[in-house]
Amino acid sequence: MTQEISELLVEGNLRFQWNLLNEAKYVNINRKIPKHPVLILTCMDSRIDIHKIFQLNLGEVLILRNAGNVYSKDIMRSILLAIYEFEIKTILILGHLDCGMTKVNVKNLKQKLPLSLVNNISNRTESPEKDIRIFFKIFDDEIKNIKTQVRFLKEFPDFPKETEIRGMLYDVNTGWVFESKEFEQLESREDFLKSYKKLLMKKHSKLTKFVESLKKEQDELDQLNKIAPLEKCELNHFRNFMRVNTKTLKMASKIFKPKKTINTRIKPVKVCDNEKDFRSLGNLKMEIVVPKCVIPKINVLIPNFKLYYEEELKR
């Protein structure tokens, strides 16, 4: 069985590497890690995929896990290191509904543990079951547990006051994440479940508005895509004559070479690398100053002006 699991994981890593090659998703080792100054403490429950839940990429946040997303000395060790070495500014404690820690039966667990381990945990006290509960940090209510862990961190001696600590609750059945402000007035999991329908209606209302905004953005993009693209030859013609660099300016000076009584001044424009940039130049103007002329200035929209060579001007 161990060999089968090992092979399964190795094969999974091969698929991961294949996806990296195809999707070009990787962690830029030159980029600051994490990208966001956030650390998430959550449960080891395999149903919780932080990257999927929050649509994050690798390297964007720090993640800590243990049974029940609870405080411990080792968790605090990692949190303090993250704050002072990785400049973490926000700690999120993400609990979840249907947590396995609320279902642990201490008596049954005691029967499964070797006697030597029970004695080591309880130190041969008269209440080994109580000691086991304390050792494994077993709790009965997910809402209360989140609030308790937030309080433990805030009350830790000399914990940096500028670090924000917030609780969140994840529903593994629906995929919704609830912020602390949505359940801070609720005392227990039971209260949360009573208010769940109301909370869910608010969530769906937010989702509806979000989807509508996405649809509006998509409609705007569709409208832009309906604009007829420039002819390839027209775009190439423009690039040949108007790509603004040293070479092009010299070319432009030859094209617009004036007579002695004419002073020509061309405003430089940005380099056009694509059709979008080309279209944006339609609002720019070229000024050709002709002294002692009835019309002292002629403003010409760049995409619509005609280029004449010196030979043509002499005709």
Short mmCIF file of C-alpha atoms in Angstrom, two decimals:
data_model
loop_
_atom_site.label_atom_id
_atom_site.label_comp_id
_atom_site.label_asym_id
_atom_site.label_seq_id
_atom_site.Cartn_x
_atom_site.Cartn_y
_atom_site.Cartn_z
CA MET A 1 0.00 0.00 0.00
CA THR A 2 2.82 2.41 0.89
CA GLN A 3 4.50 1.76 -2.46
CA GLU A 4 1.23 2.34 -4.33
CA ILE A 5 0.69 5.69 -2.60
CA SER A 6 4.28 6.69 -3.29
CA GLU A 7 3.87 5.87 -6.98
CA LEU A 8 0.58 7.80 -7.04
CA LEU A 9 2.27 10.91 -5.62
CA VAL A 10 5.24 10.65 -7.97
CA GLU A 11 2.91 10.29 -10.96
CA GLY A 12 0.94 13.29 -9.72
CA ASN A 13 4.12 15.33 -9.59
CA LEU A 14 4.87 14.34 -13.19
CA ARG A 15 1.44 15.61 -14.22
CA PHE A 16 2.13 18.79 -12.26
CA GLN A 17 5.36 19.32 -14.19
CA TRP A 18 3.53 18.71 -17.46
CA ASN A 19 0.95 21.33 -16.50
CA LEU A 20 3.73 23.78 -15.70
CA LEU A 21 5.15 23.29 -19.17
CA ASN A 22 1.78 23.74 -20.84
CA GLU A 23 0.33 26.51 -18.70
CA ALA A 24 3.57 28.32 -17.83
CA LYS A 25 2.53 28.42 -14.17
CA TYR A 26 5.52 28.60 -11.90
CA VAL A 27 6.91 30.50 -8.97
CA ASN A 28 9.27 33.25 -9.99
CA ILE A 29 12.25 32.69 -7.70
CA ASN A 30 13.32 36.30 -8.19
CA ARG A 31 9.99 37.59 -6.93
CA LYS A 32 9.37 38.33 -3.29
CA ILE A 33 7.79 35.37 -1.50
CA PRO A 34 5.04 35.58 -0.48
CA LYS A 35 3.58 38.06 -2.94
CA HIS A 36 0.97 39.21 -0.40
CA PRO A 37 1.90 39.85 3.27
CA VAL A 38 -0.63 37.26 4.44
CA LEU A 39 -0.36 34.04 6.43
CA ILE A 40 -3.32 31.64 6.59
CA LEU A 41 -3.61 29.17 9.47
CA THR A 42 -6.07 26.46 8.52
CA CYS A 43 -6.95 22.84 9.21
CA MET A 44 -5.15 19.81 7.79
CA ASP A 45 -8.49 18.61 6.34
CA SER A 46 -7.76 17.60 2.74
CA ARG A 47 -11.01 19.21 1.55
CA ILE A 48 -9.47 22.63 2.12
CA ASP A 49 -7.49 23.80 -0.90
CA ILE A 50 -6.43 27.36 -0.15
CA HIS A 51 -5.30 28.07 -3.71
CA LYS A 52 -8.61 26.99 -5.20
CA ILE A 53 -10.81 28.57 -2.53
CA PHE A 54 -9.23 32.01 -2.96
CA GLN A 55 -8.03 31.56 -6.56
CA LEU A 56 -4.41 32.12 -5.60
CA ASN A 57 -1.25 31.16 -7.43
CA LEU A 58 1.78 29.45 -5.94
CA GLY A 59 3.90 31.75 -3.81
CA GLU A 60 1.22 34.37 -3.15
CA VAL A 61 0.56 33.65 0.56
CA LEU A 62 2.04 31.60 3.39
CA ILE A 63 -0.01 28.64 4.65
CA LEU A 64 0.15 26.82 7.99
CA ARG A 65 -1.86 23.69 8.78
CA ASN A 66 -2.59 21.52 11.76
CA ALA A 67 -5.51 19.54 13.18
CA GLY A 68 -8.21 22.11 13.92
CA ASN A 69 -6.24 25.27 12.96
CA VAL A 70 -5.30 25.76 16.61
CA TYR A 71 -2.61 27.66 18.47
CA SER A 72 0.48 25.80 19.65
CA LYS A 73 4.05 26.74 20.48
CA ASP A 74 5.24 25.47 17.13
CA ILE A 75 2.52 27.39 15.29
CA MET A 76 3.56 30.54 17.13
CA ARG A 77 7.17 29.85 16.19
CA SER A 78 6.21 29.83 12.51
CA ILE A 79 3.95 32.88 12.82
CA LEU A 80 6.61 35.02 14.52
CA LEU A 81 9.19 33.94 11.96
CA ALA A 82 6.78 34.89 9.17
CA ILE A 83 6.18 38.32 10.71
CA TYR A 84 9.79 39.27 11.33
CA GLU A 85 11.49 37.50 8.41
CA PHE A 86 8.84 37.59 5.68
CA GLU A 87 7.12 40.86 6.69
CA ILE A 88 3.69 39.28 7.15
CA LYS A 89 1.10 41.91 8.12
CA THR A 90 -2.11 39.86 8.31
CA ILE A 91 -2.89 36.52 9.99
CA LEU A 92 -6.05 34.73 8.84
CA ILE A 93 -7.36 31.85 10.93
CA LEU A 94 -9.51 29.84 8.55
CA GLY A 95 -11.70 27.32 10.34
CA HIS A 96 -14.28 25.18 8.61
CA LEU A 97 -17.63 23.52 9.19
CA ASP A 98 -17.77 19.75 9.64
CA CYS A 99 -14.34 19.77 11.28
CA GLY A 100 -13.14 16.32 12.32
CA MET A 101 -11.85 17.66 15.64
CA THR A 102 -15.45 18.17 16.80
CA LYS A 103 -16.15 14.49 16.19
CA VAL A 104 -13.28 12.99 18.16
CA ASN A 105 -14.51 10.72 20.95
CA VAL A 106 -11.94 10.98 23.73
CA LYS A 107 -12.84 7.61 25.24
CA ASN A 108 -12.47 5.83 21.92
CA LEU A 109 -9.23 7.68 21.21
CA LYS A 110 -7.87 6.61 24.58
CA GLN A 111 -8.60 2.97 23.74
CA LYS A 112 -6.70 3.29 20.46
CA LEU A 113 -3.62 4.85 22.02
CA PRO A 114 -0.89 2.62 23.49
CA LEU A 115 -0.95 2.66 27.28
CA SER A 116 2.60 3.99 27.40
CA LEU A 117 1.57 6.94 25.23
CA VAL A 118 -1.51 7.60 27.39
CA ASN A 119 0.68 7.59 30.49
CA ASN A 120 3.13 9.94 28.82
CA ILE A 121 0.36 12.35 27.81
CA SER A 122 -1.50 12.27 31.11
CA ASN A 123 1.60 11.87 33.26
CA ARG A 124 -0.37 9.22 35.19
CA THR A 125 -2.92 11.69 36.53
CA GLU A 126 -6.38 10.71 37.74
CA SER A 127 -8.08 12.23 34.67
CA PRO A 128 -6.25 10.90 31.60
CA GLU A 129 -9.22 11.65 29.33
CA LYS A 130 -9.10 15.32 30.27
CA ASP A 131 -5.36 15.39 29.65
CA ILE A 132 -5.85 13.72 26.27
CA ARG A 133 -8.43 16.36 25.31
CA ILE A 134 -6.03 19.13 26.30
CA PHE A 135 -3.05 17.52 24.56
CA PHE A 136 -4.86 17.05 21.24
CA LYS A 137 -6.68 20.40 21.63
CA ILE A 138 -10.06 18.82 20.90
CA PHE A 139 -13.02 21.20 20.65
CA ASP A 140 -16.77 20.92 20.09
CA ASP A 141 -17.67 24.10 18.20
CA GLU A 142 -15.98 25.53 15.09
CA ILE A 143 -17.22 29.10 15.63
CA LYS A 144 -16.03 29.21 19.23
CA ASN A 145 -12.71 27.68 18.22
CA ILE A 146 -11.98 30.37 15.63
CA LYS A 147 -12.68 33.11 18.16
CA THR A 148 -10.55 31.32 20.76
CA GLN A 149 -7.54 31.05 18.43
CA VAL A 150 -7.81 34.73 17.47
CA ARG A 151 -7.85 35.64 21.15
CA PHE A 152 -4.84 33.41 21.91
CA LEU A 153 -2.75 35.16 19.29
CA LYS A 154 -3.81 38.65 20.32
CA GLU A 155 -3.08 37.91 23.98
CA PHE A 156 0.32 36.37 23.34
CA PRO A 157 2.92 38.40 25.29
CA ASP A 158 4.60 41.08 23.17
CA PHE A 159 2.82 39.96 20.01
CA PRO A 160 3.23 42.79 17.45
CA LYS A 161 0.17 45.03 17.77
CA GLU A 162 0.37 46.24 14.18
CA THR A 163 -0.25 42.71 12.88
CA GLU A 164 -3.89 42.22 11.92
CA ILE A 165 -5.51 38.97 13.12
CA ARG A 166 -8.81 37.92 11.60
CA GLY A 167 -11.00 34.83 11.66
CA MET A 168 -12.78 33.25 8.70
CA LEU A 169 -15.05 30.24 8.27
CA TYR A 170 -15.13 27.92 5.27
CA ASP A 171 -18.12 25.76 4.39
CA VAL A 172 -16.75 22.59 2.79
CA ASN A 173 -20.19 21.71 1.40
CA THR A 174 -20.87 24.93 -0.52
CA GLY A 175 -17.41 26.47 -0.98
CA TRP A 176 -18.44 29.76 0.65
CA VAL A 177 -16.05 31.63 2.94
CA PHE A 178 -17.55 33.77 5.70
CA GLU A 179 -15.65 36.71 7.14
CA SER A 180 -15.48 37.29 10.88
CA LYS A 181 -17.85 40.26 10.63
CA GLU A 182 -20.51 37.86 9.34
CA PHE A 183 -20.42 35.65 12.43
CA GLU A 184 -18.79 37.74 15.16
CA GLN A 185 -22.19 38.39 16.78
CA LEU A 186 -22.97 34.67 16.83
CA GLU A 187 -21.98 32.72 19.91
CA SER A 188 -21.84 29.19 18.54
CA ARG A 189 -22.07 26.86 15.58
CA GLU A 190 -25.73 26.36 16.40
CA ASP A 191 -26.39 30.10 16.13
CA PHE A 192 -24.52 30.16 12.84
CA LEU A 193 -26.61 27.34 11.38
CA LYS A 194 -29.79 29.14 12.43
CA SER A 195 -28.62 32.24 10.55
CA TYR A 196 -27.16 30.28 7.65
CA LYS A 197 -30.05 30.76 5.24
CA LYS A 198 -29.99 34.51 5.75
CA LEU A 199 -26.22 34.65 5.35
CA LEU A 200 -26.40 32.54 2.23
CA MET A 201 -28.96 34.86 0.63
CA LYS A 202 -26.55 37.78 1.14
CA LYS A 203 -23.77 35.74 -0.42
CA HIS A 204 -25.86 34.93 -3.48
CA SER A 205 -26.78 38.60 -3.81
CA LYS A 206 -23.07 39.52 -3.87
CA LEU A 207 -22.43 36.75 -6.38
CA THR A 208 -25.18 38.04 -8.66
CA LYS A 209 -23.70 41.55 -8.67
CA PHE A 210 -20.23 40.14 -9.25
CA VAL A 211 -21.38 38.05 -12.22
CA GLU A 212 -23.22 41.05 -13.67
CA SER A 213 -20.06 43.14 -13.46
CA LEU A 214 -18.10 40.39 -15.22
CA LYS A 215 -20.75 40.18 -17.92
CA LYS A 216 -20.62 43.95 -18.41
CA GLU A 217 -16.86 43.82 -18.82
CA GLN A 218 -17.18 40.96 -21.30
CA ASP A 219 -19.79 42.86 -23.31
CA GLU A 220 -17.46 45.85 -23.51
CA LEU A 221 -14.65 43.62 -24.74
CA ASP A 222 -16.97 42.06 -27.32
CA GLN A 223 -17.86 45.52 -28.61
CA LEU A 224 -14.19 46.36 -29.01
CA ASN A 225 -13.58 43.11 -30.85
CA LYS A 226 -16.31 44.00 -33.35
CA ILE A 227 -14.26 46.95 -34.58
CA ALA A 228 -12.88 45.97 -37.97
CA PRO A 229 -9.14 45.27 -37.73
CA LEU A 230 -6.77 47.38 -39.77
CA GLU A 231 -5.62 45.98 -43.05
CA LYS A 232 -2.30 44.24 -42.69
CA CYS A 233 -0.72 46.27 -45.45
CA GLU A 234 -1.92 49.53 -43.87
CA LEU A 235 -0.46 48.58 -40.52
CA ASN A 236 2.84 47.52 -42.07
CA HIS A 237 2.95 50.74 -44.09
CA PHE A 238 2.55 52.75 -40.91
CA ARG A 239 5.18 50.73 -39.06
CA ASN A 240 7.65 51.15 -41.90
CA PHE A 241 7.40 54.93 -41.80
CA MET A 242 6.35 55.86 -38.28
CA ARG A 243 8.14 53.53 -35.83
CA VAL A 244 9.68 56.15 -33.61
CA ASN A 245 13.34 55.56 -33.02
CA THR A 246 16.52 57.12 -34.34
CA LYS A 247 16.26 55.40 -37.69
CA THR A 248 12.63 56.42 -38.19
CA LEU A 249 13.23 60.06 -37.32
CA LYS A 250 15.91 60.18 -39.98
CA MET A 251 13.50 58.58 -42.43
CA ALA A 252 10.79 61.08 -41.52
CA SER A 253 13.16 63.99 -42.07
CA LYS A 254 13.87 62.73 -45.58
CA ILE A 255 10.20 62.25 -46.37
CA PHE A 256 9.26 65.72 -45.16
CA LYS A 257 12.38 67.47 -46.46
CA PRO A 258 11.14 71.06 -47.04
CA LYS A 259 12.30 73.94 -49.16
CA LYS A 260 14.49 76.61 -47.58
CA THR A 261 11.54 78.78 -46.59
CA ILE A 262 9.68 75.97 -44.84
CA ASN A 263 10.43 74.74 -41.32
CA THR A 264 8.99 71.33 -40.54
CA ARG A 265 8.65 70.10 -36.97
CA ILE A 266 7.37 66.60 -36.21
CA LYS A 267 6.17 65.67 -32.75
CA PRO A 268 7.64 62.29 -31.70
CA VAL A 269 5.16 59.55 -30.84
CA LYS A 270 5.55 56.28 -29.01
CA VAL A 271 6.61 53.02 -30.63
CA CYS A 272 3.73 51.02 -32.10
CA ASP A 273 4.15 47.33 -31.40
CA ASN A 274 0.61 46.26 -32.04
CA GLU A 275 -2.66 47.27 -33.65
CA LYS A 276 -4.02 48.70 -30.41
CA ASP A 277 -1.11 51.14 -30.12
CA PHE A 278 -1.58 52.03 -33.77
CA ARG A 279 -5.23 52.89 -33.24
CA SER A 280 -4.41 54.99 -30.18
CA LEU A 281 -2.28 57.26 -32.34
CA GLY A 282 -5.40 58.43 -34.14
CA ASN A 283 -5.83 61.11 -31.49
CA LEU A 284 -2.28 62.45 -31.79
CA LYS A 285 -1.47 65.43 -34.00
CA MET A 286 1.41 66.36 -36.26
CA GLU A 287 2.23 70.05 -36.55
CA ILE A 288 3.76 71.38 -39.77
CA VAL A 289 4.74 75.04 -39.38
CA VAL A 290 4.84 77.04 -42.63
CA PRO A 291 6.01 80.70 -42.14
CA LYS A 292 4.17 83.52 -43.93
CA CYS A 293 1.36 81.27 -44.94
CA VAL A 294 -2.35 82.06 -44.85
CA ILE A 295 -2.87 78.94 -42.73
CA PRO A 296 -0.13 79.05 -40.07
CA LYS A 297 -0.82 75.58 -38.64
CA ILE A 298 -2.24 72.38 -40.03
CA ASN A 299 -3.27 69.66 -37.59
CA VAL A 300 -3.24 66.26 -39.21
CA LEU A 301 -4.52 63.06 -37.58
CA ILE A 302 -1.71 60.58 -37.97
CA PRO A 303 -3.55 57.49 -39.34
CA ASN A 304 -5.21 59.57 -42.07
CA PHE A 305 -2.36 61.69 -43.42
CA LYS A 306 -0.61 61.00 -46.72
CA LEU A 307 3.13 60.79 -47.14
CA TYR A 308 4.77 62.44 -50.16
CA TYR A 309 8.32 62.02 -51.24
CA GLU A 310 10.36 65.07 -52.25
CA GLU A 311 10.13 64.14 -55.93
CA GLU A 312 6.35 64.14 -55.72
CA LEU A 313 6.31 67.54 -54.03
CA LYS A 314 8.21 69.09 -56.94
CA ARG A 315 5.51 68.12 -59.44
#
